[in-house]
XYZ file of C-alpha atoms in Angstrom:
749
model
C 37.493 -3.158 11.458
C 36.853 0.408 10.305
C 33.257 1.443 9.695
C 34.028 2.457 6.104
C 35.541 -0.949 5.332
C 32.558 -2.702 6.891
C 30.114 -0.682 4.794
C 32.150 -1.412 1.648
C 32.057 -5.161 2.386
C 28.288 -5.093 2.983
C 27.701 -3.203 -0.290
C 29.965 -5.601 -2.214
C 28.095 -8.610 -0.825
C 24.729 -7.006 -1.658
C 25.863 -6.496 -5.263
C 27.251 -10.045 -5.413
C 24.007 -11.453 -4.017
C 21.930 -9.436 -6.473
C 23.929 -10.601 -9.482
C 23.978 -14.254 -8.441
C 20.262 -14.162 -7.574
C 19.523 -12.902 -11.078
C 21.730 -15.635 -12.553
C 20.278 -18.365 -10.319
C 16.745 -17.446 -11.457
C 17.628 -18.950 -14.862
C 18.907 -22.212 -13.383
C 17.240 -25.235 -15.005
C 16.427 -28.706 -13.739
C 17.543 -31.773 -15.625
C 17.328 -35.515 -15.113
C 18.974 -37.696 -17.730
C 20.207 -40.948 -16.227
C 22.542 -41.424 -19.209
C 24.684 -38.686 -17.660
C 25.494 -41.227 -14.958
C 27.174 -43.585 -17.436
C 30.927 -43.938 -16.719
C 33.081 -41.776 -18.967
C 35.736 -43.233 -21.267
C 34.420 -46.725 -20.611
C 34.804 -49.447 -23.303
C 31.283 -50.777 -22.625
C 29.843 -47.284 -23.107
C 31.795 -46.799 -26.331
C 30.521 -50.147 -27.598
C 26.921 -49.283 -26.740
C 27.118 -45.900 -28.495
C 28.305 -47.658 -31.674
C 25.714 -50.400 -31.175
C 22.773 -48.003 -31.033
C 24.086 -46.161 -34.101
C 23.767 -49.463 -35.971
C 20.409 -50.440 -34.488
C 18.566 -48.041 -32.158
C 18.392 -46.880 -28.559
C 16.902 -49.429 -26.189
C 14.675 -47.206 -24.043
C 13.030 -44.682 -26.354
C 9.529 -46.016 -25.935
C 6.407 -45.712 -23.804
C 4.315 -48.736 -22.811
C 0.603 -48.089 -22.350
C -1.579 -50.900 -20.999
C -5.343 -50.448 -21.242
C -8.281 -52.666 -20.323
C -12.029 -52.710 -19.908
C -14.460 -54.009 -17.320
C -16.223 -55.871 -20.141
C -12.998 -57.615 -21.214
C -10.490 -56.827 -23.930
C -12.142 -58.952 -26.641
C -15.001 -56.534 -26.755
C -15.780 -54.763 -30.030
C -16.602 -51.438 -28.404
C -13.410 -51.425 -26.320
C -11.191 -52.472 -29.238
C -12.701 -49.844 -31.527
C -11.963 -47.240 -28.876
C -8.427 -48.642 -28.450
C -7.902 -48.441 -32.206
C -8.911 -44.762 -32.294
C -6.545 -44.159 -29.371
C -3.743 -45.898 -31.305
C -4.393 -43.770 -34.388
C -4.340 -40.591 -32.312
C -1.049 -41.653 -30.736
C 0.460 -42.118 -34.212
C -0.363 -38.483 -35.053
C 1.519 -37.046 -32.086
C 4.672 -35.053 -32.600
C 7.899 -36.916 -31.701
C 6.243 -40.340 -32.271
C 7.998 -42.567 -34.816
C 5.549 -45.434 -34.721
C 2.978 -47.247 -32.631
C 2.620 -51.010 -32.259
C -0.786 -52.051 -30.985
C -2.878 -55.227 -31.010
C -5.405 -53.245 -33.052
C -3.009 -52.434 -35.909
C -0.743 -55.477 -36.208
C -1.305 -58.119 -38.829
C 0.119 -61.586 -39.324
C 1.226 -62.645 -42.815
C -0.137 -65.773 -44.492
C 1.998 -67.030 -47.369
C 0.822 -69.618 -49.872
C 1.264 -70.478 -53.547
C -0.908 -67.510 -54.520
C 1.242 -64.992 -52.655
C 1.018 -63.254 -49.306
C -1.884 -61.766 -47.448
C -1.987 -60.012 -44.103
C -4.601 -61.029 -41.571
C -5.339 -58.734 -38.612
C -4.697 -60.235 -35.214
C -7.998 -58.767 -34.060
C -11.047 -58.471 -36.318
C -12.377 -55.187 -35.010
C -15.209 -54.989 -37.542
C -16.320 -58.564 -37.107
C -17.306 -59.225 -33.473
C -18.179 -62.828 -34.277
C -14.531 -63.575 -35.000
C -13.218 -62.031 -31.773
C -13.825 -65.233 -29.810
C -11.760 -67.150 -32.349
C -9.104 -64.428 -32.206
C -8.899 -64.749 -28.425
C -8.330 -68.503 -28.687
C -5.521 -68.061 -31.241
C -3.857 -65.362 -29.163
C -3.949 -67.475 -26.005
C -2.180 -70.259 -27.930
C 0.447 -67.977 -29.538
C 3.566 -67.485 -27.469
C 4.621 -64.449 -29.509
C 1.634 -62.425 -28.289
C 1.125 -63.226 -24.595
C 3.152 -61.107 -22.144
C 4.058 -58.862 -25.081
C 1.010 -57.119 -26.536
C -1.461 -59.015 -24.382
C -1.181 -59.491 -20.629
C -0.584 -62.979 -19.289
C -4.161 -63.174 -17.999
C -5.607 -61.544 -21.173
C -7.246 -58.712 -19.197
C -5.355 -55.853 -20.868
C -3.561 -54.971 -24.080
C -0.236 -53.154 -24.404
C 0.434 -50.368 -26.864
C 4.106 -49.620 -27.613
C 4.783 -45.991 -28.559
C 8.220 -45.598 -30.147
C 9.387 -42.009 -29.783
C 12.182 -40.027 -31.399
C 15.605 -41.507 -30.755
C 17.714 -39.817 -28.053
C 14.815 -37.467 -27.361
C 15.602 -34.066 -25.835
C 14.153 -32.923 -22.526
C 11.931 -30.337 -24.213
C 10.591 -32.842 -26.733
C 10.212 -35.445 -23.988
C 8.044 -33.095 -21.906
C 5.953 -32.153 -24.942
C 5.322 -35.791 -25.858
C 4.420 -36.820 -22.316
C 1.976 -33.908 -22.039
C 0.344 -34.909 -25.334
C 0.099 -38.582 -24.302
C -1.394 -37.733 -20.919
C -3.873 -35.374 -22.579
C -5.034 -38.221 -24.847
C -5.253 -40.593 -21.896
C -7.541 -38.177 -20.057
C -9.743 -37.793 -23.130
C -10.289 -41.533 -23.573
C -10.925 -42.309 -19.887
C -10.000 -46.005 -19.962
C -11.206 -47.812 -16.839
C -7.915 -49.736 -16.626
C -4.738 -47.832 -17.438
C -1.020 -48.163 -16.742
C 1.840 -46.479 -18.571
C 5.596 -46.293 -18.144
C 8.713 -45.238 -20.012
C 11.805 -43.077 -19.840
C 9.980 -39.836 -20.622
C 7.550 -40.400 -17.739
C 10.342 -41.396 -15.365
C 12.322 -38.253 -16.165
C 9.299 -35.994 -15.664
C 8.427 -37.701 -12.363
C 11.950 -37.209 -11.038
C 12.138 -33.588 -12.201
C 8.810 -32.672 -10.623
C 9.793 -34.197 -7.298
C 13.263 -32.638 -7.431
C 11.789 -29.145 -7.755
C 9.354 -29.709 -4.915
C 11.887 -31.314 -2.603
C 14.521 -28.634 -3.150
C 12.157 -26.063 -1.629
C 10.907 -28.540 0.985
C 14.371 -29.434 2.312
C 15.492 -25.825 2.565
C 12.283 -24.848 4.355
C 12.474 -27.674 6.888
C 16.209 -27.121 7.434
C 15.686 -23.399 7.959
C 12.866 -23.991 10.432
C 14.824 -26.544 12.466
C 17.962 -24.433 12.467
C 16.088 -21.300 13.551
C 14.717 -23.276 16.499
C 18.204 -24.528 17.443
C 19.707 -21.039 17.091
C 16.997 -19.471 19.219
C 17.441 -22.071 21.970
C 21.226 -21.660 21.862
C 21.653 -17.866 21.586
C 18.226 -16.300 22.287
C 19.191 -13.173 20.364
C 18.842 -11.368 17.047
C 22.538 -11.956 16.465
C 22.188 -15.666 16.927
C 19.455 -16.118 14.324
C 19.476 -13.455 11.600
C 23.236 -13.061 11.161
C 24.049 -16.791 10.626
C 20.994 -17.260 8.371
C 21.929 -14.292 6.194
C 25.520 -15.520 5.906
C 24.468 -18.963 4.691
C 21.763 -17.779 2.284
C 24.281 -15.510 0.545
C 26.581 -18.516 0.065
C 23.761 -20.726 -1.286
C 22.538 -18.109 -3.746
C 26.144 -17.482 -4.769
C 26.917 -21.082 -5.664
C 23.587 -21.520 -7.497
C 24.390 -18.439 -9.538
C 27.868 -19.782 -10.311
C 26.305 -23.077 -11.434
C 24.059 -21.277 -13.905
C 26.884 -19.103 -15.228
C 29.049 -22.178 -15.847
C 26.240 -24.018 -17.640
C 25.382 -26.548 -14.940
C 21.782 -27.668 -14.394
C 20.282 -29.021 -11.194
C 20.094 -32.816 -11.290
C 19.191 -35.489 -8.757
C 22.589 -35.081 -7.069
C 22.979 -31.300 -7.097
C 19.513 -30.738 -5.597
C 21.150 -31.838 -2.333
C 23.686 -29.010 -2.631
C 21.659 -26.134 -1.099
C 20.718 -28.220 1.940
C 24.293 -29.402 2.464
C 25.688 -25.867 2.108
C 23.011 -24.568 4.437
C 24.034 -26.830 7.292
C 27.793 -26.775 6.604
C 27.900 -22.979 6.243
C 25.815 -22.618 9.389
C 28.425 -24.599 11.286
C 31.091 -21.997 10.450
C 28.840 -19.114 11.466
C 27.872 -20.741 14.771
C 31.493 -21.442 15.777
C 32.432 -17.821 15.052
C 29.380 -16.322 16.729
C 29.708 -18.541 19.798
C 33.319 -17.445 20.336
C 32.424 -13.785 19.787
C 29.780 -13.943 22.511
C 32.217 -15.737 24.826
C 34.785 -12.991 24.350
C 32.167 -10.359 25.121
C 31.107 -12.334 28.179
C 34.752 -12.337 29.291
C 34.596 -8.535 29.413
C 36.249 -7.539 26.121
C 35.098 -4.588 24.043
C 33.277 -5.281 20.771
C 36.191 -4.655 18.375
C 38.664 -6.543 20.570
C 36.248 -9.459 20.798
C 35.905 -9.528 17.002
C 39.685 -9.516 16.530
C 40.254 -12.331 19.030
C 37.426 -14.393 17.549
C 38.708 -14.232 13.998
C 42.302 -14.711 15.060
C 41.529 -17.992 16.813
C 38.257 -19.430 15.473
C 38.654 -17.840 12.043
C 41.824 -19.837 11.442
C 40.215 -23.054 12.628
C 37.195 -22.358 10.417
C 39.524 -21.909 7.452
C 41.080 -25.302 8.197
C 37.663 -26.977 8.470
C 36.511 -25.389 5.213
C 39.595 -26.717 3.443
C 39.156 -30.243 4.804
C 35.420 -30.284 4.048
C 36.096 -29.044 0.507
C 38.744 -31.750 0.098
C 36.212 -34.382 1.165
C 33.889 -33.251 -1.625
C 36.569 -32.645 -4.229
C 37.750 -36.275 -4.021
C 34.557 -37.136 -5.941
C 36.242 -35.874 -9.129
C 38.148 -39.171 -9.119
C 34.848 -40.859 -10.056
C 34.533 -40.822 -13.879
C 30.827 -39.929 -13.772
C 29.883 -36.356 -14.667
C 27.067 -35.674 -12.138
C 29.259 -37.019 -9.315
C 32.190 -34.860 -10.397
C 29.959 -31.797 -10.697
C 28.458 -32.462 -7.271
C 31.941 -32.676 -5.734
C 33.240 -29.565 -7.512
C 30.293 -27.271 -6.776
C 30.000 -28.522 -3.199
C 33.670 -27.661 -2.648
C 33.159 -24.239 -4.251
C 30.125 -23.682 -2.043
C 31.983 -24.628 1.146
C 34.865 -22.260 0.372
C 32.451 -19.515 -0.659
C 30.565 -19.949 2.635
C 33.868 -19.488 4.491
C 34.805 -16.332 2.552
C 31.378 -14.824 3.231
C 31.549 -15.824 6.908
C 34.903 -14.106 7.491
C 33.857 -10.965 5.614
C 30.150 -10.549 6.291
C 30.213 -11.558 9.955
C 32.940 -9.144 11.194
C 31.534 -6.348 9.017
C 28.031 -6.888 10.375
C 29.106 -7.376 13.988
C 31.190 -4.196 13.917
C 28.247 -2.139 12.611
C 25.574 -3.593 14.900
C 25.203 -2.640 18.527
C 26.892 -4.770 21.137
C 24.406 -7.457 22.215
C 23.266 -7.855 25.794
C 25.379 -10.485 27.515
C 24.319 -12.756 30.364
C 26.303 -11.680 33.418
C 25.876 -14.789 35.550
C 28.952 -16.439 36.988
C 30.442 -18.786 34.404
C 30.140 -21.775 36.738
C 26.420 -21.186 36.972
C 25.847 -21.127 33.243
C 23.943 -24.111 31.855
C 26.523 -25.124 29.266
C 29.422 -24.955 31.682
C 27.541 -27.098 34.174
C 26.693 -29.756 31.638
C 30.112 -29.792 29.985
C 31.961 -29.799 33.311
C 30.051 -32.893 34.418
C 30.703 -34.513 31.053
C 34.433 -33.774 31.256
C 34.674 -35.244 34.763
C 32.816 -38.353 33.560
C 35.333 -38.803 30.726
C 38.304 -38.492 33.089
C 36.855 -41.031 35.535
C 35.832 -43.612 32.924
C 38.694 -43.651 30.448
C 39.135 -47.430 30.396
C 35.394 -48.080 30.097
C 35.080 -45.620 27.220
C 38.025 -47.133 25.346
C 36.657 -50.645 25.899
C 33.207 -49.531 24.726
C 34.579 -48.082 21.515
C 36.695 -51.179 20.911
C 33.564 -53.317 21.205
C 31.652 -50.977 18.865
C 34.447 -51.269 16.304
C 34.444 -55.071 16.524
C 30.679 -55.364 16.075
C 30.743 -52.735 13.311
C 33.413 -54.534 11.289
C 31.285 -57.699 11.349
C 28.354 -55.673 10.005
C 30.471 -54.007 7.310
C 31.277 -57.417 5.813
C 27.528 -58.021 5.416
C 27.107 -55.060 3.056
C 25.849 -56.011 -0.406
C 26.223 -54.200 -3.738
C 22.823 -54.040 -5.420
C 20.690 -51.543 -7.328
C 17.298 -51.440 -9.045
C 16.337 -48.928 -11.698
C 13.365 -47.474 -9.820
C 14.286 -48.359 -6.252
C 14.391 -44.643 -5.464
C 10.609 -44.448 -5.660
C 8.268 -45.634 -2.909
C 5.990 -48.578 -3.644
C 2.895 -46.372 -3.407
C 4.247 -43.980 -6.053
C 2.009 -44.136 -9.189
C 5.007 -44.657 -11.492
C 6.335 -47.472 -9.308
C 2.904 -49.116 -9.251
C 2.683 -48.989 -13.039
C 6.204 -50.372 -13.216
C 5.141 -53.325 -11.048
C 2.050 -53.855 -13.203
C 4.197 -54.413 -16.295
C 6.392 -56.801 -14.323
C 3.439 -58.846 -13.091
C 1.400 -58.892 -16.309
C 3.870 -58.476 -19.133
C 7.610 -58.972 -19.511
C 8.736 -56.101 -17.308
C 10.183 -52.789 -18.400
C 13.919 -53.133 -17.729
C 15.633 -53.106 -21.170
C 17.591 -56.193 -22.202
C 20.162 -55.934 -24.990
C 22.668 -58.440 -26.349
C 24.689 -58.647 -29.545
C 25.571 -61.992 -31.172
C 28.286 -61.788 -33.804
C 30.134 -64.192 -36.055
C 33.861 -64.616 -35.559
C 34.458 -65.611 -39.188
C 32.996 -64.624 -42.560
C 29.808 -66.613 -42.080
C 26.369 -64.990 -41.920
C 24.046 -64.889 -38.970
C 21.512 -66.585 -41.273
C 23.647 -69.682 -41.894
C 21.662 -72.668 -40.677
C 24.218 -73.705 -38.066
C 24.363 -70.163 -36.695
C 20.572 -69.817 -36.680
C 20.226 -73.038 -34.679
C 22.689 -71.641 -32.126
C 20.755 -68.366 -31.978
C 17.541 -70.315 -31.431
C 19.215 -72.215 -28.598
C 20.262 -68.887 -27.074
C 16.781 -67.381 -27.369
C 15.244 -70.438 -25.697
C 17.704 -70.088 -22.816
C 16.888 -66.377 -22.465
C 13.187 -67.142 -22.144
C 13.468 -70.177 -19.887
C 16.484 -69.407 -17.684
C 17.443 -65.756 -18.008
C 13.752 -64.830 -17.653
C 13.830 -62.178 -20.358
C 10.678 -61.606 -22.397
C 9.253 -59.678 -25.334
C 12.396 -60.706 -27.215
C 12.871 -59.511 -30.773
C 15.689 -61.090 -32.762
C 16.394 -62.588 -36.191
C 15.211 -65.871 -34.685
C 11.750 -64.503 -33.917
C 11.481 -63.080 -37.458
C 12.433 -66.412 -39.057
C 9.997 -68.266 -36.773
C 7.186 -65.857 -37.632
C 7.923 -66.260 -41.357
C 7.901 -70.064 -41.042
C 4.530 -69.808 -39.317
C 3.268 -67.578 -42.142
C 4.191 -70.193 -44.763
C 2.074 -72.739 -42.897
C -1.196 -70.791 -42.974
C -0.482 -69.065 -39.665
C -0.384 -72.312 -37.696
C 1.240 -71.541 -34.332
C 2.743 -75.036 -34.241
C 5.204 -73.841 -36.923
C 6.461 -70.881 -34.922
C 9.908 -72.475 -34.887
C 13.084 -72.936 -36.915
C 12.691 -75.620 -39.632
C 13.973 -78.997 -38.485
C 16.239 -79.617 -41.502
C 18.739 -77.459 -43.345
C 16.996 -78.113 -46.677
C 13.680 -76.785 -45.366
C 15.457 -73.872 -43.752
C 17.204 -72.834 -46.975
C 13.900 -72.941 -48.869
C 12.394 -70.729 -46.173
C 15.231 -68.219 -46.433
C 14.826 -68.032 -50.206
C 11.154 -67.193 -49.746
C 12.070 -64.720 -47.052
C 14.459 -62.936 -49.424
C 11.812 -62.808 -52.171
C 9.413 -61.000 -49.864
C 12.082 -58.413 -49.017
C 11.814 -58.124 -45.251
C 14.955 -55.994 -45.035
C 13.001 -53.215 -43.302
C 11.974 -55.577 -40.504
C 15.504 -56.874 -40.129
C 17.476 -53.620 -40.269
C 16.864 -53.057 -36.548
C 17.930 -56.614 -35.741
C 20.809 -57.429 -38.134
C 23.576 -55.171 -39.436
C 24.099 -54.620 -43.168
C 26.898 -57.173 -43.351
C 24.784 -59.860 -41.698
C 27.493 -60.456 -39.109
C 25.826 -59.010 -36.006
C 22.413 -59.944 -34.618
C 20.522 -57.943 -32.046
C 18.568 -59.571 -29.226
C 16.364 -56.956 -27.590
C 13.733 -57.527 -24.944
C 12.503 -56.666 -21.498
C 12.697 -58.224 -18.074
C 11.755 -57.643 -14.448
C 13.868 -55.187 -12.483
C 15.440 -57.902 -10.334
C 18.438 -55.822 -9.262
C 22.044 -55.576 -10.409
C 23.189 -58.374 -8.091
C 20.857 -60.988 -9.604
C 21.468 -59.720 -13.146
C 25.198 -60.141 -12.597
C 24.587 -63.704 -11.428
C 22.414 -64.400 -14.478
C 25.158 -63.054 -16.738
C 27.663 -65.410 -15.131
C 25.262 -68.325 -15.629
C 24.649 -67.289 -19.241
C 28.386 -67.202 -19.871
C 28.629 -70.759 -18.551
C 25.727 -71.815 -20.781
C 27.315 -70.174 -23.820
C 30.407 -72.343 -23.488
C 28.179 -75.426 -23.907
C 27.008 -74.343 -27.370
C 28.700 -76.545 -29.947
C 28.861 -73.737 -32.498
C 32.150 -71.941 -31.870
C 31.817 -69.518 -34.780
C 29.732 -67.048 -32.803
C 30.390 -64.841 -29.770
C 28.272 -62.448 -27.745
C 28.381 -59.200 -25.812
C 25.862 -57.939 -23.275
C 25.099 -54.243 -23.692
C 22.357 -51.662 -23.198
C 21.489 -48.802 -20.867
C 20.492 -51.080 -17.982
C 23.831 -52.882 -18.087
C 25.673 -49.543 -18.048
C 23.650 -48.377 -15.046
C 24.498 -51.648 -13.260
C 28.164 -51.294 -14.109
C 28.180 -47.682 -12.961
C 26.567 -48.696 -9.674
C 29.101 -51.444 -9.030
C 31.951 -49.156 -10.022
C 30.901 -46.479 -7.551
C 30.339 -48.981 -4.768
C 33.646 -50.782 -5.188
C 35.546 -47.486 -5.429
C 33.967 -46.123 -2.264
C 36.883 -47.336 -0.148
C 39.381 -45.835 -2.592
C 37.638 -42.442 -2.528
C 37.406 -42.511 1.236
C 41.081 -43.465 1.521
C 42.041 -40.517 -0.680
C 39.975 -38.221 1.541
C 41.643 -39.687 4.672
C 45.154 -39.164 3.309
C 44.577 -35.660 1.946
C 42.835 -34.401 5.079
C 45.458 -36.014 7.340
C 48.201 -34.425 5.234
C 46.578 -30.997 5.420
C 46.074 -31.228 9.186
C 49.622 -32.507 9.658
C 50.990 -29.517 7.736
C 48.725 -27.043 9.532
C 49.617 -28.259 13.017
C 53.122 -29.362 12.044
C 52.466 -32.605 13.888
C 51.926 -36.224 12.843
C 50.189 -36.706 16.184
C 47.525 -34.127 15.340
C 46.981 -35.679 11.908
C 46.477 -39.103 13.470
C 44.213 -37.786 16.223
C 42.027 -35.992 13.665
C 41.312 -39.277 11.883
C 40.780 -41.754 14.717
C 37.615 -40.189 16.245
C 36.058 -40.025 12.779
C 36.867 -43.559 11.640
C 34.769 -45.046 14.459
C 31.473 -43.344 13.434
C 32.015 -44.336 9.792
C 32.608 -47.948 10.785
C 29.628 -47.878 13.134
C 27.222 -46.650 10.437
C 28.747 -49.014 7.868
C 28.076 -51.890 10.247
C 24.551 -50.630 10.941
C 23.849 -50.501 7.197
C 25.077 -54.066 6.889
C 22.836 -55.322 9.699
C 19.802 -53.412 8.370
C 20.314 -54.710 4.829
C 20.958 -51.308 3.232
C 22.688 -51.989 -0.076
C 25.712 -50.133 -1.372
C 24.811 -48.390 -4.625
C 25.225 -45.117 -6.513
C 23.653 -43.028 -3.769
C 24.738 -44.722 -0.552
C 28.350 -45.050 -1.722
C 28.923 -41.293 -1.277
C 27.500 -41.144 2.246
C 30.846 -41.837 3.892
C 32.853 -39.339 1.833
C 30.341 -36.538 2.492
C 30.035 -37.340 6.190
C 33.776 -37.661 6.822
C 34.588 -34.304 5.220
C 32.005 -32.609 7.461
C 32.475 -34.633 10.656
C 36.196 -33.917 10.868
C 35.423 -30.189 11.282
C 34.531 -30.454 14.971
C 37.670 -32.481 15.600
C 39.769 -29.735 14.013
C 38.068 -27.042 16.101
C 38.779 -29.090 19.232
C 42.440 -29.700 18.328
C 42.959 -26.094 17.257
C 41.655 -24.757 20.570
C 43.686 -27.353 22.469
C 46.848 -26.197 20.725
C 46.107 -22.571 21.636
C 45.514 -23.471 25.282
C 48.605 -25.708 25.412
C 50.782 -22.820 24.229
C 49.828 -20.856 27.354
C 52.130 -23.049 29.484
C 49.257 -24.508 31.470
C 48.933 -28.127 32.598
C 47.571 -30.779 30.246
C 44.323 -31.245 32.161
C 43.743 -27.501 32.513
C 44.293 -26.960 28.771
C 42.043 -29.889 27.978
C 39.293 -28.658 30.283
C 39.409 -25.131 28.847
C 39.217 -26.648 25.359
C 36.346 -28.926 26.339
C 34.276 -26.129 27.882
C 35.006 -23.662 25.083
C 34.428 -25.882 22.037
C 31.938 -28.316 23.582
C 28.974 -25.962 23.258
C 29.799 -25.097 19.633
C 30.277 -28.794 18.786
C 26.887 -29.695 20.265
C 25.071 -26.771 18.624
C 26.651 -27.284 15.202
C 25.963 -31.015 15.375
C 22.309 -30.375 16.174
C 22.193 -27.965 13.248
C 23.962 -30.382 10.906
C 21.802 -33.311 11.967
C 18.676 -31.178 11.727
C 19.600 -30.147 8.196
C 20.310 -33.685 7.034
C 17.358 -35.153 8.891
C 15.156 -32.902 6.735
C 16.074 -35.211 3.858
C 14.096 -38.048 5.431
C 10.951 -36.365 4.091
C 12.098 -37.122 0.549
C 10.126 -39.496 -1.671
C 13.460 -40.633 -3.101
C 14.861 -43.575 -1.182
C 18.459 -42.547 -1.924
C 17.921 -39.032 -0.538
C 16.197 -40.473 2.524
C 19.152 -42.792 3.180
C 21.732 -40.034 2.670
C 19.919 -37.796 5.149
C 19.477 -40.563 7.722
C 22.956 -42.054 7.642
C 24.926 -38.797 7.255
C 22.946 -37.374 10.191
C 23.729 -40.459 12.281
C 27.423 -40.309 11.375
C 27.668 -36.649 12.374
C 25.852 -37.317 15.642
C 28.131 -40.264 16.427
C 31.186 -38.194 15.482
C 30.233 -35.390 17.880
C 29.791 -37.851 20.755
C 33.144 -39.414 19.893
C 34.818 -35.990 19.885
C 33.492 -35.353 23.382
C 34.150 -38.832 24.801
C 37.069 -40.430 22.981
C 39.120 -37.497 21.662
C 40.035 -36.088 25.129
C 41.238 -39.547 26.204
C 43.324 -39.881 23.031
C 44.923 -36.495 23.718
C 45.727 -37.536 27.302
C 47.274 -40.834 26.178
C 49.171 -39.211 23.326
C 50.664 -36.461 25.465
C 51.513 -38.834 28.301
C 53.411 -40.985 25.842
C 55.048 -37.952 24.240
C 53.953 -38.846 20.713
C 54.874 -36.361 18.057
């Protein structure tokens, strides 16, 4: 390469890096789990229409407060009331429901009066209030904890709140919380969850890159012990990372919980390309070639193989566009762009830099005395002598792994990503243990004919359904037309809790409905019944028991529903939690399909490149074993398949196959020199073995950095992808040579 061309390339890359760095500086973080809903899905379309009629099911914040002196304490309740009033004044708050501001109606022949649930200004009545509350099923585990040691304040925020407004509201709420200094405090909600995830995402993005860089620098120093071996590969990869981040910002993409993994993945994948190229360059110099000749030979042989590996890795990522979930598609697209960009930079920046820099000092020891040659020679001899044992060992691994794979379960919890000692997770558990949980529950009941939800027969069926939801489905804090009618019946009987029920006869019920209509409770019902009176909303909360158990409960509910004698009504489960569950199951069940697509595309590409079915088959076999092994390990360890773990295999396969391609590419070059099979294989083994080991250590080191994440999903991706890559490298060095011997002896083609 001419010096002028090299300088031009360096200048062009400097300009590119400057522009993309400027663009990347404006890149924003975002975490909206609704982006993970499946696109063009009938359940999603139904839910979007449903919340237009009623409201969104997770635009709220629950705040539980308590006092060492007890909650039925005048001083505490007065303080809680001031806190409630201050919450009502906050921007983006639509309303606040608190034990200190709710009142129960009492209806008699003289009209209606509203009696406060808690008599804040009359301490003598608080004891009586506490007794009534403990006997009222509509209050316990809703606004009062089950053990009556805390009260719950429900802050309803603006519907479909934006990220900016969400951050503003959370800041205001937390400022108020600090001012009031409650001795017992727990709070949870979507706006807090989003902020928690975003804060950790920002921190972990820098953390992962720092740890990866440190580990990789150590590996590079041990492997090359030169300026070339550290600075040049690092510079190459950082240009690629900055480039793809800049492209993301230009195209309007924000960093989310998936794309925060992108820089780390590109760092280790791009480093693999640079190491393969640099290792071959140093080998050519060691063989006595001049600098320019060594560069030409390196990029003629390894450059082509690196192009193949970049294509196959990009294909592995790009198959994620088959998943109809936007963040997954974006992750696949930008990862593929990043991989190809890393290749382009490697084949331009590296030769330009190497041609301008001085020729490095090369170790002049006899090749047989070199450490790597010694180790790899012994390893190669071991493989040749133990072919049957190795094949039998891998057969046994496959058998045991398949058994483990069939033990994999599909399950997901809304906050399973967070560790149990995380403050948000602890507050989440508090609401599960003391209230009705925080997982949204939504269900629509609709009439199949022209009848109204308020017809007596229909109301009895709805009451039967609500009872089942409380007793069997284990939902709580349920609001529905049934609860409104029950509360109104109680109000007409002087607030007697014994009458919190549907009237026992149709005559009494019709009289109650007439009274109900006279008092015009349309405002209370508009969030629970549509204008036509044909659809009723059941909304509540429940423990985050996991998608597997929820699915089982839905099956059991469907069986129960068939036992209802009223056949004029039907139901449909809906809500954000259901969509998250469905999305999780969809991703998990389509994992095999996505992986199969990656297998076929990569095999096709390799078959075309090498013009050989044999090479295509040999590229897949050594990489299927590690995938099966880790799948089996996940099954035995009880790791569930969900949104995060379902992409482990696709990511790992696209990367792991790279070393196999480098091995096969070198083997083809050596075979074309008219040497014997074993000689060609040995030359391939010694030449690519070092690069395979180094790149695997780098890849594993990069992914292992993810184990420091507070997110369980990120931890699992780092652990299992690292293990797959490690197992794949060992398989390339143990099993692949034997497969090549068997294939060539049998003349497969």
